[in-house]
One Martini backbone bead per residue (centre of mass of N, CA, C, O) as a GRO file, in nm:
protein
  265
    1UNK     BB    1   1.914   0.903  -1.542
    2UNK     BB    2   1.775   0.960  -1.264
    3UNK     BB    3   1.695   1.217  -1.003
    4UNK     BB    4   1.561   1.016  -0.821
    5UNK     BB    5   1.670   0.861  -0.546
    6UNK     BB    6   1.503   0.596  -0.546
    7UNK     BB    7   1.543   0.520  -0.845
    8UNK     BB    8   1.850   0.529  -0.836
    9UNK     BB    9   1.883   0.293  -0.642
   10UNK     BB   10   1.750   0.082  -0.821
   11UNK     BB   11   1.938   0.117  -1.073
   12UNK     BB   12   2.216   0.072  -0.919
   13UNK     BB   13   2.172  -0.229  -0.818
   14UNK     BB   14   2.252  -0.343  -1.141
   15UNK     BB   15   2.523  -0.246  -1.259
   16UNK     BB   16   2.711  -0.501  -1.191
   17UNK     BB   17   2.500  -0.681  -1.387
   18UNK     BB   18   2.459  -0.515  -1.669
   19UNK     BB   19   2.226  -0.305  -1.604
   20UNK     BB   20   2.028  -0.072  -1.781
   21UNK     BB   21   1.877   0.266  -1.837
   22UNK     BB   22   1.619   0.392  -2.039
   23UNK     BB   23   1.477   0.681  -2.117
   24UNK     BB   24   1.137   0.785  -2.175
   25UNK     BB   25   1.016   0.919  -1.912
   26UNK     BB   26   1.096   1.146  -1.707
   27UNK     BB   27   1.109   1.006  -1.395
   28UNK     BB   28   0.920   0.724  -1.485
   29UNK     BB   29   1.014   0.585  -1.765
   30UNK     BB   30   1.181   0.265  -1.825
   31UNK     BB   31   1.444   0.069  -1.978
   32UNK     BB   32   1.552  -0.245  -1.912
   33UNK     BB   33   1.893  -0.377  -1.982
   34UNK     BB   34   2.139  -0.645  -2.092
   35UNK     BB   35   2.143  -0.637  -2.434
   36UNK     BB   36   1.892  -0.849  -2.487
   37UNK     BB   37   1.702  -0.790  -2.260
   38UNK     BB   38   1.372  -0.640  -2.169
   39UNK     BB   39   1.203  -0.380  -1.967
   40UNK     BB   40   0.939  -0.197  -1.830
   41UNK     BB   41   0.948   0.085  -1.605
   42UNK     BB   42   0.716   0.223  -1.362
   43UNK     BB   43   0.869   0.386  -1.172
   44UNK     BB   44   0.873   0.137  -0.909
   45UNK     BB   45   0.756  -0.060  -1.126
   46UNK     BB   46   0.871  -0.379  -1.239
   47UNK     BB   47   0.654  -0.631  -1.307
   48UNK     BB   48   0.617  -0.902  -1.123
   49UNK     BB   49   0.321  -0.867  -1.124
   50UNK     BB   50   0.016  -0.939  -1.190
   51UNK     BB   51  -0.262  -0.772  -1.303
   52UNK     BB   52  -0.483  -0.880  -1.114
   53UNK     BB   53  -0.333  -0.832  -0.844
   54UNK     BB   54  -0.294  -0.529  -0.886
   55UNK     BB   55  -0.593  -0.445  -0.898
   56UNK     BB   56  -0.669  -0.545  -0.618
   57UNK     BB   57  -0.454  -0.380  -0.451
   58UNK     BB   58  -0.576  -0.093  -0.543
   59UNK     BB   59  -0.817  -0.205  -0.371
   60UNK     BB   60  -0.951  -0.202  -0.063
   61UNK     BB   61  -1.206  -0.384  -0.099
   62UNK     BB   62  -1.080  -0.622  -0.259
   63UNK     BB   63  -0.868  -0.694  -0.056
   64UNK     BB   64  -1.061  -0.765   0.170
   65UNK     BB   65  -1.221  -0.986   0.027
   66UNK     BB   66  -0.982  -1.181  -0.013
   67UNK     BB   67  -0.888  -1.201   0.285
   68UNK     BB   68  -1.155  -1.289   0.411
   69UNK     BB   69  -1.179  -1.555   0.243
   70UNK     BB   70  -0.883  -1.644   0.375
   71UNK     BB   71  -0.878  -1.579   0.688
   72UNK     BB   72  -0.759  -1.282   0.711
   73UNK     BB   73  -0.674  -1.033   0.906
   74UNK     BB   74  -0.883  -0.740   0.842
   75UNK     BB   75  -0.975  -0.437   0.747
   76UNK     BB   76  -1.266  -0.317   0.674
   77UNK     BB   77  -1.396  -0.265   0.327
   78UNK     BB   78  -1.650  -0.070   0.185
   79UNK     BB   79  -1.806  -0.019  -0.104
   80UNK     BB   80  -1.843   0.315  -0.276
   81UNK     BB   81  -2.003   0.399  -0.537
   82UNK     BB   82  -2.049   0.586  -0.781
   83UNK     BB   83  -2.351   0.705  -0.891
   84UNK     BB   84  -2.242   0.667  -1.212
   85UNK     BB   85  -2.214   0.377  -1.215
   86UNK     BB   86  -2.226   0.094  -1.441
   87UNK     BB   87  -2.168  -0.153  -1.203
   88UNK     BB   88  -2.387  -0.010  -0.999
   89UNK     BB   89  -2.703   0.017  -0.793
   90UNK     BB   90  -2.598   0.144  -0.552
   91UNK     BB   91  -2.658   0.339  -0.267
   92UNK     BB   92  -2.411   0.493  -0.082
   93UNK     BB   93  -2.549   0.655   0.150
   94UNK     BB   94  -2.709   0.437   0.317
   95UNK     BB   95  -2.466   0.253   0.344
   96UNK     BB   96  -2.290   0.450   0.508
   97UNK     BB   97  -2.491   0.504   0.737
   98UNK     BB   98  -2.519   0.214   0.839
   99UNK     BB   99  -2.219   0.176   0.904
  100UNK     BB  100  -2.189   0.409   1.100
  101UNK     BB  101  -2.387   0.290   1.310
  102UNK     BB  102  -2.241   0.010   1.345
  103UNK     BB  103  -1.971   0.192   1.446
  104UNK     BB  104  -2.063   0.416   1.647
  105UNK     BB  105  -1.965   0.683   1.490
  106UNK     BB  106  -1.672   0.544   1.375
  107UNK     BB  107  -1.487   0.626   1.084
  108UNK     BB  108  -1.335   0.545   0.763
  109UNK     BB  109  -1.273   0.745   0.476
  110UNK     BB  110  -1.200   0.661   0.125
  111UNK     BB  111  -1.037   0.599  -0.141
  112UNK     BB  112  -1.020   0.299  -0.299
  113UNK     BB  113  -0.732   0.396  -0.470
  114UNK     BB  114  -0.537   0.497  -0.261
  115UNK     BB  115  -0.253   0.711  -0.146
  116UNK     BB  116  -0.063   0.863   0.103
  117UNK     BB  117  -0.339   0.966   0.254
  118UNK     BB  118  -0.537   1.038   0.041
  119UNK     BB  119  -0.851   1.083   0.111
  120UNK     BB  120  -0.853   1.056   0.442
  121UNK     BB  121  -1.123   1.002   0.689
  122UNK     BB  122  -1.227   1.092   1.000
  123UNK     BB  123  -1.554   0.994   1.133
  124UNK     BB  124  -1.831   1.139   1.376
  125UNK     BB  125  -2.037   1.263   1.157
  126UNK     BB  126  -2.298   1.268   0.941
  127UNK     BB  127  -2.231   1.531   0.788
  128UNK     BB  128  -1.937   1.448   0.719
  129UNK     BB  129  -2.004   1.202   0.557
  130UNK     BB  130  -2.146   1.354   0.325
  131UNK     BB  131  -1.921   1.553   0.255
  132UNK     BB  132  -1.699   1.339   0.180
  133UNK     BB  133  -1.861   1.190  -0.032
  134UNK     BB  134  -1.903   1.430  -0.216
  135UNK     BB  135  -1.606   1.482  -0.268
  136UNK     BB  136  -1.528   1.217  -0.402
  137UNK     BB  137  -1.743   1.237  -0.632
  138UNK     BB  138  -1.642   1.513  -0.749
  139UNK     BB  139  -1.359   1.347  -0.825
  140UNK     BB  140  -1.438   1.065  -0.947
  141UNK     BB  141  -1.464   0.873  -0.691
  142UNK     BB  142  -1.432   0.600  -0.509
  143UNK     BB  143  -1.529   0.438  -0.212
  144UNK     BB  144  -1.442   0.368   0.142
  145UNK     BB  145  -1.547   0.185   0.439
  146UNK     BB  146  -1.448   0.183   0.792
  147UNK     BB  147  -1.313   0.118   1.077
  148UNK     BB  148  -1.189   0.254   1.370
  149UNK     BB  149  -0.851   0.225   1.494
  150UNK     BB  150  -0.663   0.231   1.773
  151UNK     BB  151  -0.326   0.314   1.649
  152UNK     BB  152   0.009   0.388   1.690
  153UNK     BB  153   0.095   0.136   1.507
  154UNK     BB  154   0.250   0.067   1.191
  155UNK     BB  155   0.322  -0.183   0.949
  156UNK     BB  156   0.583  -0.255   0.702
  157UNK     BB  157   0.593  -0.534   0.478
  158UNK     BB  158   0.832  -0.680   0.277
  159UNK     BB  159   0.778  -0.896  -0.001
  160UNK     BB  160   0.956  -1.188  -0.144
  161UNK     BB  161   0.828  -1.463  -0.233
  162UNK     BB  162   0.667  -1.458   0.056
  163UNK     BB  163   0.906  -1.305   0.203
  164UNK     BB  164   1.028  -1.138   0.461
  165UNK     BB  165   1.258  -0.839   0.428
  166UNK     BB  166   1.096  -0.589   0.557
  167UNK     BB  167   1.091  -0.390   0.867
  168UNK     BB  168   0.837  -0.142   0.945
  169UNK     BB  169   0.783   0.123   1.163
  170UNK     BB  170   0.490   0.341   1.234
  171UNK     BB  171   0.472   0.645   1.416
  172UNK     BB  172   0.262   0.851   1.532
  173UNK     BB  173   0.234   1.216   1.600
  174UNK     BB  174   0.039   1.462   1.449
  175UNK     BB  175  -0.146   1.212   1.372
  176UNK     BB  176  -0.367   0.942   1.297
  177UNK     BB  177  -0.166   0.888   1.092
  178UNK     BB  178   0.111   0.672   0.927
  179UNK     BB  179   0.242   0.865   0.736
  180UNK     BB  180   0.554   0.978   0.662
  181UNK     BB  181   0.473   1.231   0.485
  182UNK     BB  182   0.285   1.329   0.758
  183UNK     BB  183   0.507   1.268   1.024
  184UNK     BB  184   0.587   1.004   1.071
  185UNK     BB  185   0.786   0.755   1.238
  186UNK     BB  186   1.042   0.545   1.255
  187UNK     BB  187   1.069   0.201   1.370
  188UNK     BB  188   1.188  -0.064   1.520
  189UNK     BB  189   1.177  -0.431   1.486
  190UNK     BB  190   1.296  -0.624   1.753
  191UNK     BB  191   1.090  -0.828   1.812
  192UNK     BB  192   1.079  -1.159   1.735
  193UNK     BB  193   0.780  -1.232   1.768
  194UNK     BB  194   0.675  -0.996   1.597
  195UNK     BB  195   0.820  -1.067   1.337
  196UNK     BB  196   0.688  -1.345   1.299
  197UNK     BB  197   0.395  -1.246   1.285
  198UNK     BB  198   0.432  -1.050   1.047
  199UNK     BB  199   0.548  -1.252   0.843
  200UNK     BB  200   0.308  -1.445   0.837
  201UNK     BB  201   0.090  -1.239   0.749
  202UNK     BB  202   0.232  -1.133   0.491
  203UNK     BB  203   0.257  -1.404   0.347
  204UNK     BB  204  -0.044  -1.474   0.332
  205UNK     BB  205  -0.121  -1.220   0.176
  206UNK     BB  206   0.055  -1.250  -0.082
  207UNK     BB  207  -0.066  -1.524  -0.159
  208UNK     BB  208  -0.369  -1.446  -0.181
  209UNK     BB  209  -0.293  -1.216  -0.411
  210UNK     BB  210  -0.036  -1.290  -0.593
  211UNK     BB  211   0.235  -1.145  -0.474
  212UNK     BB  212   0.585  -1.121  -0.525
  213UNK     BB  213   0.593  -0.790  -0.483
  214UNK     BB  214   0.545  -0.626  -0.166
  215UNK     BB  215   0.340  -0.437   0.065
  216UNK     BB  216   0.237  -0.468   0.414
  217UNK     BB  217  -0.017  -0.327   0.605
  218UNK     BB  218  -0.011  -0.321   0.975
  219UNK     BB  219  -0.213  -0.327   1.248
  220UNK     BB  220  -0.209  -0.245   1.600
  221UNK     BB  221  -0.457  -0.383   1.791
  222UNK     BB  222  -0.691  -0.488   2.034
  223UNK     BB  223  -0.736  -0.742   1.807
  224UNK     BB  224  -0.469  -0.725   1.672
  225UNK     BB  225  -0.343  -0.812   1.382
  226UNK     BB  226  -0.408  -0.601   1.080
  227UNK     BB  227  -0.484  -0.563   0.767
  228UNK     BB  228  -0.517  -0.258   0.567
  229UNK     BB  229  -0.296  -0.289   0.325
  230UNK     BB  230  -0.180  -0.317  -0.022
  231UNK     BB  231   0.133  -0.288  -0.214
  232UNK     BB  232   0.243  -0.337  -0.538
  233UNK     BB  233   0.421  -0.084  -0.480
  234UNK     BB  234   0.742  -0.027  -0.365
  235UNK     BB  235   0.754   0.243  -0.122
  236UNK     BB  236   1.068   0.386   0.050
  237UNK     BB  237   1.165   0.689   0.049
  238UNK     BB  238   1.111   0.792   0.342
  239UNK     BB  239   1.268   0.567   0.478
  240UNK     BB  240   1.545   0.641   0.353
  241UNK     BB  241   1.562   0.926   0.474
  242UNK     BB  242   1.546   0.817   0.783
  243UNK     BB  243   1.731   0.540   0.677
  244UNK     BB  244   2.029   0.526   0.526
  245UNK     BB  245   2.145   0.247   0.639
  246UNK     BB  246   1.919   0.072   0.461
  247UNK     BB  247   1.992   0.102   0.157
  248UNK     BB  248   2.183  -0.139   0.088
  249UNK     BB  249   1.972  -0.364   0.150
  250UNK     BB  250   1.758  -0.263  -0.051
  251UNK     BB  251   1.936  -0.284  -0.301
  252UNK     BB  252   1.972  -0.590  -0.287
  253UNK     BB  253   1.675  -0.656  -0.324
  254UNK     BB  254   1.638  -0.522  -0.604
  255UNK     BB  255   1.835  -0.699  -0.749
  256UNK     BB  256   1.672  -0.960  -0.721
  257UNK     BB  257   1.413  -0.857  -0.858
  258UNK     BB  258   1.532  -0.777  -1.136
  259UNK     BB  259   1.660  -1.051  -1.205
  260UNK     BB  260   1.395  -1.207  -1.204
  261UNK     BB  261   1.257  -1.044  -1.424
  262UNK     BB  262   1.472  -1.106  -1.643
  263UNK     BB  263   1.450  -1.426  -1.623
  264UNK     BB  264   1.142  -1.429  -1.737
  265UNK     BB  265   1.211  -1.351  -2.054
   0.00000   0.00000   0.00000
């Protein structure tokens, strides 16, 4: 059994259903089994989503492309390939500069497959644009660039079978970012009309990407609600730390997810 609280919650959720977990790589890879059937779980990734949808969700720019094609409001992310990329002949520097000018000198640059707010930069100077792009490329990362939206609140909606099951508000405090791990605080989503709008947008998003279990991050901007990214792996460990009373309900959700995964075998 794992020593990580979030993974422990996931694994405990199906104890009463006769499912146990065998450790393969400590605190990271496990085999779930009911004694007859089994599947491998990596971190908190249960494997309910197909591989193509997972690959798309891992890329900010590909996620935007799919959602834009489906007429779903989303924050634009333009792909900035590493200069040594074998799959693109684009020069990312003039592309980034042109986009910077088109956004009136205020953009967000990030690694295309990033998470937890790592390598995400708000940029309003051309010199900084080059510096951060150089940094991403020095780390052998591809980049993505998009407009900056002034938004105090970001929502994370967890969907299961395209139905919204968890509503989480994240209010920034000490940073322009909304990551809980970087100091943002959770807030309740009490307004029924807001819940319905978020649920509808998250459901459309998960359907467009073909994700059976995911979380959808949605910004509240002066242009309305807009999807900013989608997470194929549902990680709510910081949420659980700030809201321990929500753990039993989340555990029940994971029980449904794991049982569905087992029933597919």
